[in-house]
PDB file of C-alpha atoms in Angstrom:
ATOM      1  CA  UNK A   1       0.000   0.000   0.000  1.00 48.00           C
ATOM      2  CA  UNK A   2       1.185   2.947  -0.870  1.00 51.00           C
ATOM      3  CA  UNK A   3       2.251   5.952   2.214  1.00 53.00           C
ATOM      4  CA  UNK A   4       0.452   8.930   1.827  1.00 52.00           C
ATOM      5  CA  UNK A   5       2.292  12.518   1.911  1.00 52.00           C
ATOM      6  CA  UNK A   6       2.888  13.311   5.717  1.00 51.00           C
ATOM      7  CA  UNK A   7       2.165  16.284   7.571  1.00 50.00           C
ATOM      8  CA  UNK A   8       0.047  19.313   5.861  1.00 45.00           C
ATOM      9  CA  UNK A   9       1.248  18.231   2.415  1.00 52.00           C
ATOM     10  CA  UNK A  10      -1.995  17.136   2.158  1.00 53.00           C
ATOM     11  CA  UNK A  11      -4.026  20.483   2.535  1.00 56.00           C
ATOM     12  CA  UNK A  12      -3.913  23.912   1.666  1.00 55.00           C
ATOM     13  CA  UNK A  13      -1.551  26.114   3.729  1.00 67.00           C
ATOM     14  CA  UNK A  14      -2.364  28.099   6.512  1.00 78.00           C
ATOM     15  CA  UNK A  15      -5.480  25.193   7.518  1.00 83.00           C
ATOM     16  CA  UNK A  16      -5.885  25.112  11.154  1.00 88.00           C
ATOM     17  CA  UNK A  17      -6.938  21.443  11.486  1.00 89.00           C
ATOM     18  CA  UNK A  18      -8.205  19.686  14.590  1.00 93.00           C
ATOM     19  CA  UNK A  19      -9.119  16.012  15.302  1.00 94.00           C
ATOM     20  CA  UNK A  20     -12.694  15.197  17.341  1.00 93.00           C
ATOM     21  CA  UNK A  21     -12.146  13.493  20.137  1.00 91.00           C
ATOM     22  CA  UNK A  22     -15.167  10.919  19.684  1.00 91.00           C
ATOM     23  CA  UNK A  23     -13.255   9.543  17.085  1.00 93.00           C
ATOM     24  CA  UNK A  24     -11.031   7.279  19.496  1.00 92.00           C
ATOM     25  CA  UNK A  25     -13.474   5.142  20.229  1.00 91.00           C
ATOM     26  CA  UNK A  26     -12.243   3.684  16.595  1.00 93.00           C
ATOM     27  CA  UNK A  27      -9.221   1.195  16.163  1.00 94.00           C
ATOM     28  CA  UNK A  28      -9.084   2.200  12.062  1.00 94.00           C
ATOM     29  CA  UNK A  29     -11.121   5.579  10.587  1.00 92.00           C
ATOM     30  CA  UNK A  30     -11.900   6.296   6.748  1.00 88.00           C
ATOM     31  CA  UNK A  31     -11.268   9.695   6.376  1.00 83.00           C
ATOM     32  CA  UNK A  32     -12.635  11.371   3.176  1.00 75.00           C
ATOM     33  CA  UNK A  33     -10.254  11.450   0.032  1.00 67.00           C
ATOM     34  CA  UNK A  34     -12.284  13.079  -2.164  1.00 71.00           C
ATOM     35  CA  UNK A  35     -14.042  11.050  -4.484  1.00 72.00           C
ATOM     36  CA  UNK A  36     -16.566   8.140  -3.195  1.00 70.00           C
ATOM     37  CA  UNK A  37     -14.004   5.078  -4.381  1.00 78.00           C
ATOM     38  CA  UNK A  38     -10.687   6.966  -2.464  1.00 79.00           C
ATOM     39  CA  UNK A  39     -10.290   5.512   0.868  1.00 82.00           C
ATOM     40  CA  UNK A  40      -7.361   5.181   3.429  1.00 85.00           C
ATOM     41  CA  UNK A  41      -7.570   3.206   6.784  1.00 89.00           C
ATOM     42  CA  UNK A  42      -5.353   4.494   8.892  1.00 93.00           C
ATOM     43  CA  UNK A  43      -4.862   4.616  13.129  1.00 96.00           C
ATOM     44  CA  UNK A  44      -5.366   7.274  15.610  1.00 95.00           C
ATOM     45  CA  UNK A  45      -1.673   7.677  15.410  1.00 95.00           C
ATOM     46  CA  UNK A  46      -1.576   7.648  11.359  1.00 94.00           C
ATOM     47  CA  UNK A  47      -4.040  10.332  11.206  1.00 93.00           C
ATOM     48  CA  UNK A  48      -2.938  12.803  13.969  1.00 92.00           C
ATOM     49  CA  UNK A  49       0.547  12.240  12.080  1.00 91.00           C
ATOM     50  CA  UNK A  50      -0.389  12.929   8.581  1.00 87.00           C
ATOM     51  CA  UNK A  51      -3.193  15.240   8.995  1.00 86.00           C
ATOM     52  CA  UNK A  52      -0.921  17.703  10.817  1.00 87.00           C
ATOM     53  CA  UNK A  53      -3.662  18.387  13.466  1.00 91.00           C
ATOM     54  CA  UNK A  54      -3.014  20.597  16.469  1.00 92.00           C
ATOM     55  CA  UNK A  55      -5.117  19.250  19.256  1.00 94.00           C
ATOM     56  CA  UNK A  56      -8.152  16.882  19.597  1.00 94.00           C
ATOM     57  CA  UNK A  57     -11.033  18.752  20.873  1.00 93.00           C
ATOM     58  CA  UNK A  58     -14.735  17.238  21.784  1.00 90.00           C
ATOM     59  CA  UNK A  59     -16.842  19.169  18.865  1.00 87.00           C
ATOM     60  CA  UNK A  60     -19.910  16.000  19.066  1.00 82.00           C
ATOM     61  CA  UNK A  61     -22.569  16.396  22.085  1.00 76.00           C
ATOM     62  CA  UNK A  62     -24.004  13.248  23.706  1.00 76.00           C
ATOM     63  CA  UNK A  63     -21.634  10.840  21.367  1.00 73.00           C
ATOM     64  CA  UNK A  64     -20.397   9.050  24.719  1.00 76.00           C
ATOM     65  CA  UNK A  65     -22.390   5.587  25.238  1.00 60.00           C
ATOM     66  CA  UNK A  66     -23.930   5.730  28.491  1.00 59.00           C
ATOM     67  CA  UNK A  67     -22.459   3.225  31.380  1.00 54.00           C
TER      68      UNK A  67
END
């Protein structure tokens, strides 16, 4: 499988980008690639590498399965 370009290569310059927090509850996430047959898996660790992000932040209400 081919790597895809690390770090902010990927979008425009000057992007703030920030990761939600309720997606760790995932093991592998899909993130959009622009068309609907371009797909990556990639890890928590993957994405907050090659996305560039600065920070997760919670952004969804109520997303949290109750105990």
């Amino acid at each position: 499988m081919r790597r895809p370009p690390s770090g902010n290569n990927l979008l425009t310059s000057g992007v703030r980008v920030f990761l939600d927090e309720s997606l760790k509850r995932f093991d592998t996430v899909y993130p959009a690639a622009g068309s609907g047959n371009s797909v990556i898996g990639l890890t928590l660790d993957e994405l907050e590498r090659y996305s560039g992000s600065e920070a997760w932040v919670d952004v969804c209400k109520d997303w949290q399965a109750e105990a």
